[in-house]
mmCIF file of C-alpha atoms and ligand atoms in Angstrom:
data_model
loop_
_atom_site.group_PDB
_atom_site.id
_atom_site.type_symbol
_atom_site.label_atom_id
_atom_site.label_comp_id
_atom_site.label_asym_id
_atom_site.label_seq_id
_atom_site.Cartn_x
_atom_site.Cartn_y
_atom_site.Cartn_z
ATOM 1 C CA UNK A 1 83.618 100.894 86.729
ATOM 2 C CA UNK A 2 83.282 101.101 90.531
ATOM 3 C CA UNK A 3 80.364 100.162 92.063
ATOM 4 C CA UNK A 4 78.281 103.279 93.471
ATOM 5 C CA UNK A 5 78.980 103.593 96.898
ATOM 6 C CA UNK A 6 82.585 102.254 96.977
ATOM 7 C CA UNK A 7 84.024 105.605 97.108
ATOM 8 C CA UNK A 8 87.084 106.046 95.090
ATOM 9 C CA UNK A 9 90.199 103.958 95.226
ATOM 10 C CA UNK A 10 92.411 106.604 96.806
ATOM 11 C CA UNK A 11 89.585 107.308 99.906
ATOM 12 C CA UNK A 12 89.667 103.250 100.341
ATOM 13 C CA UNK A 13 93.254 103.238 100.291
ATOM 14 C CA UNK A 14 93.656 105.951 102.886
ATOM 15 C CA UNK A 15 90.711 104.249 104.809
ATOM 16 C CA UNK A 16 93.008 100.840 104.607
ATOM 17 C CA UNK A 17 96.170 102.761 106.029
ATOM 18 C CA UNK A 18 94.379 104.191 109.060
ATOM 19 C CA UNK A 19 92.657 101.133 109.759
ATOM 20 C CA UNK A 20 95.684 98.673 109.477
ATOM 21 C CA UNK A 21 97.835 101.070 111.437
ATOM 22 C CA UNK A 22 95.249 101.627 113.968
ATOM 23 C CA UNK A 23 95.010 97.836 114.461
ATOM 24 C CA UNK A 24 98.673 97.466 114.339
ATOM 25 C CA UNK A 25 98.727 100.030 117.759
ATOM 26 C CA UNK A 26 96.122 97.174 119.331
ATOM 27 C CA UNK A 27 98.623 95.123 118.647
ATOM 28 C CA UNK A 28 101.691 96.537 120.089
ATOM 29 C CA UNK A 29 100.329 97.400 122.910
ATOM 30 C CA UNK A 30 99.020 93.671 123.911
ATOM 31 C CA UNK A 31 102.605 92.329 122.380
ATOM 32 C CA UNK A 32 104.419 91.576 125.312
ATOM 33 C CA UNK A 33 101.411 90.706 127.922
ATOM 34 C CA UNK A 34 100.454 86.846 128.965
ATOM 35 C CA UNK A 35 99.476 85.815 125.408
ATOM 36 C CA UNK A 36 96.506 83.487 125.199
ATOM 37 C CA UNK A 37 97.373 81.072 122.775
ATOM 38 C CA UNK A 38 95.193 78.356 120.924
ATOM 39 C CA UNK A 39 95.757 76.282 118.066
ATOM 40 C CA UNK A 40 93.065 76.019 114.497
ATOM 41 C CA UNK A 41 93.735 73.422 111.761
ATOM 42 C CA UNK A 42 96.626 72.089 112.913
ATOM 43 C CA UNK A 43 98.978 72.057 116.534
ATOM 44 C CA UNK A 44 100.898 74.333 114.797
ATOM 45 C CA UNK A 45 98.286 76.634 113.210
ATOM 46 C CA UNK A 46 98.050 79.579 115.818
ATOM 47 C CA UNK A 47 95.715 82.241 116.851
ATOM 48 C CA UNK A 48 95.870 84.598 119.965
ATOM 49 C CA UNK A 49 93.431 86.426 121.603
ATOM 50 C CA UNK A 50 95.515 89.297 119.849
ATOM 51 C CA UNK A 51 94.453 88.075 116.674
ATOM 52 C CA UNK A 52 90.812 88.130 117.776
ATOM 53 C CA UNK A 53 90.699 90.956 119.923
ATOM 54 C CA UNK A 54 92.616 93.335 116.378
ATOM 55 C CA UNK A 55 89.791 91.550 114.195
ATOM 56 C CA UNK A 56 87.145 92.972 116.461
ATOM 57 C CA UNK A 57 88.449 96.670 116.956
ATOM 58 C CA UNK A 58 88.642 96.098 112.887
ATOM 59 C CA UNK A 59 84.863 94.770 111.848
ATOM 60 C CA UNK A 60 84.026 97.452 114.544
ATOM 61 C CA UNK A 61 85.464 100.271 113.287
ATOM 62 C CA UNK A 62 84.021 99.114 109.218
ATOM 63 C CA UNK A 63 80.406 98.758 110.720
ATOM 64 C CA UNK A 64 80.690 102.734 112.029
ATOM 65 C CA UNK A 65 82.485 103.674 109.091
ATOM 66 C CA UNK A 66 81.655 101.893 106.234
ATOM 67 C CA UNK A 67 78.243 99.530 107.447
ATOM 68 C CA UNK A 68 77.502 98.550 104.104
ATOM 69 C CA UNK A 69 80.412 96.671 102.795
ATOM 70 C CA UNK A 70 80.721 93.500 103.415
ATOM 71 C CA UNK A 71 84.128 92.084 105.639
ATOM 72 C CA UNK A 72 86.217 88.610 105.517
ATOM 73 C CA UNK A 73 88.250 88.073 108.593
ATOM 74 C CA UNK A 74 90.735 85.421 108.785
ATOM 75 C CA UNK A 75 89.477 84.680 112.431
ATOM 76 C CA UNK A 76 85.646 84.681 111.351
ATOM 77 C CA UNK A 77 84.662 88.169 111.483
ATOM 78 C CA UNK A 78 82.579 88.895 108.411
ATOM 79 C CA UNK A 79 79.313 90.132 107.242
ATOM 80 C CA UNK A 80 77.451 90.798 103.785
ATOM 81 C CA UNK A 81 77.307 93.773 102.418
ATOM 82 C CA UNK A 82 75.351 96.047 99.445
ATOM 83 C CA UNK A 83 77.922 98.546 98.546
ATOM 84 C CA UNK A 84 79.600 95.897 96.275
ATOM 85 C CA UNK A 85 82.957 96.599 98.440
ATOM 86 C CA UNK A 86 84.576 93.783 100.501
ATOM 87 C CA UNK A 87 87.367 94.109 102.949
ATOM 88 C CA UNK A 88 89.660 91.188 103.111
ATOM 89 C CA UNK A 89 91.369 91.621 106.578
ATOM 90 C CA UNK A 90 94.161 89.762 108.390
ATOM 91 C CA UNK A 91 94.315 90.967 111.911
ATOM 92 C CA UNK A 92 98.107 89.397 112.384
ATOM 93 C CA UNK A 93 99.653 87.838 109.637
ATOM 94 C CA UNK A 94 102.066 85.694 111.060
ATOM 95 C CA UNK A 95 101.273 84.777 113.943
ATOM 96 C CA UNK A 96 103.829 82.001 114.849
ATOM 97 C CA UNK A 97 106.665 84.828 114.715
ATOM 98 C CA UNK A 98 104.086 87.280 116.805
ATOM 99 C CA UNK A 99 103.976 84.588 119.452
ATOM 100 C CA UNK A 100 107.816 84.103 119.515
ATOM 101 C CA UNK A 101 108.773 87.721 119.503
ATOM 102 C CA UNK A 102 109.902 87.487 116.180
ATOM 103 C CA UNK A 103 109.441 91.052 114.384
ATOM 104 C CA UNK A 104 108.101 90.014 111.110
ATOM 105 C CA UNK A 105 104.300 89.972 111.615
ATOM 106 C CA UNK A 106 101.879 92.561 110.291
ATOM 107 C CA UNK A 107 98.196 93.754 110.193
ATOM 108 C CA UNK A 108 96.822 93.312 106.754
ATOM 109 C CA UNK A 109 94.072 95.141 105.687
ATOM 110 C CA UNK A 110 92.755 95.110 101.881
ATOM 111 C CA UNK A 111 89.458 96.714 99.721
ATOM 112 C CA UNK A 112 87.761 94.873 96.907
ATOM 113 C CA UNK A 113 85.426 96.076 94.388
ATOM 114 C CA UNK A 114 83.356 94.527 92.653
ATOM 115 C CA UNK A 115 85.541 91.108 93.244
ATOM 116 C CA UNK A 116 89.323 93.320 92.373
ATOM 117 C CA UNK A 117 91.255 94.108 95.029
ATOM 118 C CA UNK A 118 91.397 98.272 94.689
ATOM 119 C CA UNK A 119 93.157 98.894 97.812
ATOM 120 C CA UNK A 120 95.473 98.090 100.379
ATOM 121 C CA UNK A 121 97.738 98.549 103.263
ATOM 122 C CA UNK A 122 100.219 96.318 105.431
ATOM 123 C CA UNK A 123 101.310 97.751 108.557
ATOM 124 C CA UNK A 124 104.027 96.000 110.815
ATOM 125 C CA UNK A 125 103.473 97.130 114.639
ATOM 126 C CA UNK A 126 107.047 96.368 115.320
ATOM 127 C CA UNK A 127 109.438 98.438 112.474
ATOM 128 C CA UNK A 128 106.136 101.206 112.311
ATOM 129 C CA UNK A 129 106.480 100.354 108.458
ATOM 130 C CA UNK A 130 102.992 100.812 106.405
ATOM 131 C CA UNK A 131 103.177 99.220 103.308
ATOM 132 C CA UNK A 132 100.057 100.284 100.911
ATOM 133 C CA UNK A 133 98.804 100.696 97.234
ATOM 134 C CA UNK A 134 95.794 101.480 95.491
ATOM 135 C CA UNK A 135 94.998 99.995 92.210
ATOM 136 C CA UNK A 136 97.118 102.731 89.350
ATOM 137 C CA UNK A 137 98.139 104.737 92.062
ATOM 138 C CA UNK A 138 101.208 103.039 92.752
ATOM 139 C CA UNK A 139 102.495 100.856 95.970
ATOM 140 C CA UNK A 140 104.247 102.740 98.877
ATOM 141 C CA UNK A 141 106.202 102.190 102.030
ATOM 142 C CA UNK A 142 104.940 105.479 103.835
ATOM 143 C CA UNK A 143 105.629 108.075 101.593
ATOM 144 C CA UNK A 144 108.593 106.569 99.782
ATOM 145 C CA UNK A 145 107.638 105.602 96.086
ATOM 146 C CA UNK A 146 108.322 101.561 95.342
ATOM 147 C CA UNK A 147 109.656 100.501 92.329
ATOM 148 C CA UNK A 148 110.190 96.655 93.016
ATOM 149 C CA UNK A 149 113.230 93.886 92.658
ATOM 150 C CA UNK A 150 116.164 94.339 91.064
ATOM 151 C CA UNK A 151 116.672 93.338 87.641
ATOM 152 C CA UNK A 152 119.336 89.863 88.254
ATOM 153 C CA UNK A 153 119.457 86.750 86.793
ATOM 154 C CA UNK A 154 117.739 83.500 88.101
ATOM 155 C CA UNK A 155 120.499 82.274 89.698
ATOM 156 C CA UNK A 156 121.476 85.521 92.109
ATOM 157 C CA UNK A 157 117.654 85.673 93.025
ATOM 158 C CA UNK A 158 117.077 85.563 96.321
ATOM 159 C CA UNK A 159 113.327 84.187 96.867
ATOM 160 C CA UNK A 160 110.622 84.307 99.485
ATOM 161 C CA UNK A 161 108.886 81.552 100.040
ATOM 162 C CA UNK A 162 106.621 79.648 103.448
ATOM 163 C CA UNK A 163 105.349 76.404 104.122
ATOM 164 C CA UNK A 164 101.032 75.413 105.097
ATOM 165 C CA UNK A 165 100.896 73.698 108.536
ATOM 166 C CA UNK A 166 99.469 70.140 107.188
ATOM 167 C CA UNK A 167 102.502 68.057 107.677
ATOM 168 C CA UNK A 168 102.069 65.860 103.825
ATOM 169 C CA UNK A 169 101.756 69.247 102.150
ATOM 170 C CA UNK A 170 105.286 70.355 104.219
ATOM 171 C CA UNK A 171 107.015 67.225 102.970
ATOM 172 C CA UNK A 172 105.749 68.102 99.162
ATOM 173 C CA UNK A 173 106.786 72.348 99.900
ATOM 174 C CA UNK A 174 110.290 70.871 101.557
ATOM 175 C CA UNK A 175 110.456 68.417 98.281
ATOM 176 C CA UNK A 176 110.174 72.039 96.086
ATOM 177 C CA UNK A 177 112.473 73.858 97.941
ATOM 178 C CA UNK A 178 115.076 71.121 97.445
ATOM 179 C CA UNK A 179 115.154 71.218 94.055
ATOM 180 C CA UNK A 180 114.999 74.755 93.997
ATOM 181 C CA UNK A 181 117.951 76.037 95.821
ATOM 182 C CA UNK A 182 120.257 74.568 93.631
ATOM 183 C CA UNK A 183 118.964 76.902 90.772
ATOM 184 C CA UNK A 184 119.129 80.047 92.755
ATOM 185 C CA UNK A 185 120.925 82.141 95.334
ATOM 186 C CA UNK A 186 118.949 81.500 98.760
ATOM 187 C CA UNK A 187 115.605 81.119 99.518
ATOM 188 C CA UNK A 188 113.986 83.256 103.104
ATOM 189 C CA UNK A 189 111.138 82.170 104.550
ATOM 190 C CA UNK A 190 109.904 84.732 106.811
ATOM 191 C CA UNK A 191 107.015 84.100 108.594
ATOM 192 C CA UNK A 192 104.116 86.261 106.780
ATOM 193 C CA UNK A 193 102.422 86.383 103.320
ATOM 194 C CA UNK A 194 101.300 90.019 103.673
ATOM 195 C CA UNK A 195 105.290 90.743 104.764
ATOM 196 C CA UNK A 196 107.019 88.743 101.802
ATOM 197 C CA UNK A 197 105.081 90.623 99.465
ATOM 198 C CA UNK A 198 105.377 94.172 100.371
ATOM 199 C CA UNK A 199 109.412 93.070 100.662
ATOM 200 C CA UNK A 200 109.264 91.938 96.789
ATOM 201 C CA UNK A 201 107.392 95.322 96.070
ATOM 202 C CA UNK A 202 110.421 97.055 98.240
ATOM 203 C CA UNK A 203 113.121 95.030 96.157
ATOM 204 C CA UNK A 204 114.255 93.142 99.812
ATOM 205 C CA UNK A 205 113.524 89.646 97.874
ATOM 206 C CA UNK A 206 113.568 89.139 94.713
ATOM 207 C CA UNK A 207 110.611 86.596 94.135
ATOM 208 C CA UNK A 208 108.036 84.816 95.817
ATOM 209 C CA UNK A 209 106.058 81.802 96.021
ATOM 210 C CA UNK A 210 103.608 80.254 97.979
ATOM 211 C CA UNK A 211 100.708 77.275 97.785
ATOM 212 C CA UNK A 212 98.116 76.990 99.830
ATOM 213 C CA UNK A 213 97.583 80.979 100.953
ATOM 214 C CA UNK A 214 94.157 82.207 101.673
ATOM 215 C CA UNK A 215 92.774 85.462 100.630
ATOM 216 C CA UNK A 216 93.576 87.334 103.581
ATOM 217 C CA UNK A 217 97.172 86.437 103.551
ATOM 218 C CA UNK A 218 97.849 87.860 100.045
ATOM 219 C CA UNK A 219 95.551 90.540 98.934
ATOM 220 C CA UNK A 220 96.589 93.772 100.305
ATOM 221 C CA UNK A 221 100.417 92.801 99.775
ATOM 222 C CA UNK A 222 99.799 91.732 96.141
ATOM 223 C CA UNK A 223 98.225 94.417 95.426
ATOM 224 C CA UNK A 224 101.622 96.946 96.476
ATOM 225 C CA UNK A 225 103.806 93.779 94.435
ATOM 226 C CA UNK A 226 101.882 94.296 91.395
ATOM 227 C CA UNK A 227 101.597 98.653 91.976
ATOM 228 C CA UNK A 228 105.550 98.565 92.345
ATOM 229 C CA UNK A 229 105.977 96.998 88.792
ATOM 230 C CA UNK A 230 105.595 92.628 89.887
ATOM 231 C CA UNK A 231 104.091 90.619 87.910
ATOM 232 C CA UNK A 232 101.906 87.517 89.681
ATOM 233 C CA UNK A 233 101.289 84.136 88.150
ATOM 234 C CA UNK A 234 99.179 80.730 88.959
ATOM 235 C CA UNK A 235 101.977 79.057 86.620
ATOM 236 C CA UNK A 236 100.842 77.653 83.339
ATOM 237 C CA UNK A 237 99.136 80.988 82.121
ATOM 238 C CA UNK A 238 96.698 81.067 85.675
ATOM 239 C CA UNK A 239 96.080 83.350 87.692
ATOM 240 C CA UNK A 240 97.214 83.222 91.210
ATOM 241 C CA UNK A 241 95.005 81.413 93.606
ATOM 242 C CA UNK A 242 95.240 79.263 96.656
ATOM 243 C CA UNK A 243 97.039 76.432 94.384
ATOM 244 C CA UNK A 244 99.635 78.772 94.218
ATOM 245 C CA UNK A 245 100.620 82.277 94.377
ATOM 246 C CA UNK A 246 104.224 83.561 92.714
ATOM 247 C CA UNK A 247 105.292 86.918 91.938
ATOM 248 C CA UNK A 248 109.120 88.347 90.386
ATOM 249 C CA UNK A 249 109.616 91.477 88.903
ATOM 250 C CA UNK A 250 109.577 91.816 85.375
ATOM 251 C CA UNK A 251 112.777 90.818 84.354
ATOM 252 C CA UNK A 252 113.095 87.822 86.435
ATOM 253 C CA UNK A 253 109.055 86.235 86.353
ATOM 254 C CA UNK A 254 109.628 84.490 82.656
ATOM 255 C CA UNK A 255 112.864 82.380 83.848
ATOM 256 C CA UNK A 256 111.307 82.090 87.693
ATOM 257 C CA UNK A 257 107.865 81.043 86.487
ATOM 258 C CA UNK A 258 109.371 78.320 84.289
ATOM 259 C CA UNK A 259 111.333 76.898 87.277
ATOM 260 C CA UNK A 260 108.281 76.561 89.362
ATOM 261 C CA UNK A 261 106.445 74.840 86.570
ATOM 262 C CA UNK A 262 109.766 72.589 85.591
ATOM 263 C CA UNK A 263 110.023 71.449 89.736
ATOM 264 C CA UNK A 264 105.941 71.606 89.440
ATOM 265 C CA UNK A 265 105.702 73.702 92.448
ATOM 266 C CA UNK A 266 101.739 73.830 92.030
ATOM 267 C CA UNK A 267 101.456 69.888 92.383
ATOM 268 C CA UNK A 268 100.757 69.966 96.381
ATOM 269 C CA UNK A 269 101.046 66.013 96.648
ATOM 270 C CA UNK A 270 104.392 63.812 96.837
HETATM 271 C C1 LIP B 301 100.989 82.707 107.587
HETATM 272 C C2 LIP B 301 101.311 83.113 106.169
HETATM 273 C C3 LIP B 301 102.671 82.571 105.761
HETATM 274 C C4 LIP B 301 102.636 81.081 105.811
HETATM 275 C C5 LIP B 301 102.371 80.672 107.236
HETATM 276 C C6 LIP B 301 101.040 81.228 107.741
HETATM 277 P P1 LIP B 301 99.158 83.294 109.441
HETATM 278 O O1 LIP B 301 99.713 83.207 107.905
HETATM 279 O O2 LIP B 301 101.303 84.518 106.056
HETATM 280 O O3 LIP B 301 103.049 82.984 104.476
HETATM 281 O O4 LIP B 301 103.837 80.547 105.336
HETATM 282 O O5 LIP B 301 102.372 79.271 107.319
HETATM 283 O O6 LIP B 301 99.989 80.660 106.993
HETATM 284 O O7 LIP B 301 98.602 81.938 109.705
HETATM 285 O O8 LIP B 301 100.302 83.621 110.336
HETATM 286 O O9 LIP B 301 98.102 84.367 109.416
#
């Protein structure tokens, strides 16, 4: 039951589209300027002016259209709301690659109610590909229908992962990844949550797992995993959370779940 006032799931999801691809043209158009570059957590955690300046236009455009949800913004744009909706936004997921020129970054924009992500959309200002889903209406890359991974075994999968920028927690992800490339076909890490799980939704990887994500990074894109038929797991029968976030398609999760417990993918120290 939705709270009153959220509107229904398909208006938020078509809200969620226009607002991730309108960010996404914000973004593209400031892509190849004198980037102004800073650093958060770590050296290597980045955030542009891009970032801030698409969070902005974002909050802004909520607060005319929607003024009383409530907003978290990766880069600290946020306010409480009444309407019992939340958007979870990431202004540019992946930044690193948006700062190299690499074309695997995206605008991620997702709707909660009542705590459950409802709707979603991921919009990549480079390809022009919107990824989006609303919760039983199904995940979509524009208007094409997706249905998820295909059905291999374990050791043909080839699986998303990406690493946090606090160097002990790389050494313990690298430690992971070791062990797990033996037991399966390649691993990619591309650069961007939001990204690697629209791509598992689209059947471009065929599994995916990540510690250490924050909410932003992995709402709106698990929402179109889980719409095109994924299944998500926190490994030992939890939920996903910021310990750790995997996701397979059906036929694979059992086998891929039970590799990430056996390497104990979830245990974030050496
Ligand atoms: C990124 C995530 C990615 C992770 C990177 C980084 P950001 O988010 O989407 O999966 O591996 O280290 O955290 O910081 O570019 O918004």
């Amino acid at each position: 039951m939705t709270t009153s006032g959220a509107g229904s799931p398909a208006a938020l999801e078509h809200l969620a589209v226009e607002l991730a691809e309108g960010a996404a043209e914000l973004v593209r158009s400031q892509a190849h300027g004198q980037l102004d570059v800073g650093a958060k957590s770590t050296s290597t955690d980045l955030v542009t002016e891009v970032d801030r300046a698409a969070e902005r236009w974002l909050v802004a455009e909520l607060a005319r259209r929607r003024p009383a949800d409530a907003v978290l913004g990766e880069e600290g744009g946020g306010r409480s709301g009444t309407s019992g909706v939340r958007w979870v936004l990431d202004p540019i997921d992946g930044t690193v690659n948006f700062v190299l020129g690499l074309p695997i970054y995206a605008v991620s924009v997702a709707a909660e109610v009542d705590g459950s992500v409802t709707a979603g959309a991921v919009a990549n200002p480079v390809t022009g590909e919107t990824f989006h889903a609303r919760l039983g209406g199904g995940a979509y890359l524009g208007g094409q229908r997706l249905r998820g991974p295909r059905d291999i075994p374990l050791e043909r999968a080839v699986v998303g992962t990406g690493f946090g920028y606090d160097a002990a927690l790389r050494a313990r992800q690298g430690a992971v990844v070791a062990h797990m490339l033996p037991r399966v076909a390649d691993i990619r890490r591309l650069g961007a949550a939001a990204l690697d799980l629209c791509f598992l939704g689209a059947g471009r990887i065929d599994a995916y797992f990540e510690v250490a994500l924050n909410p932003w990074d992995h709402a709106a894109g698990g929402l179109v995993a889980a719409e095109a038929g994924c299944v998500a797991s926190g490994l030992h029968g939890r939920t996903p959370s910021a310990t750790l976030y995997a996701a397979a398609g059906p036929g694979l999760a059992e086998p891929f779940f039970a590799l990430l417990e056996e390497i104990g993918a979830d245990v974030l120290s050496m």
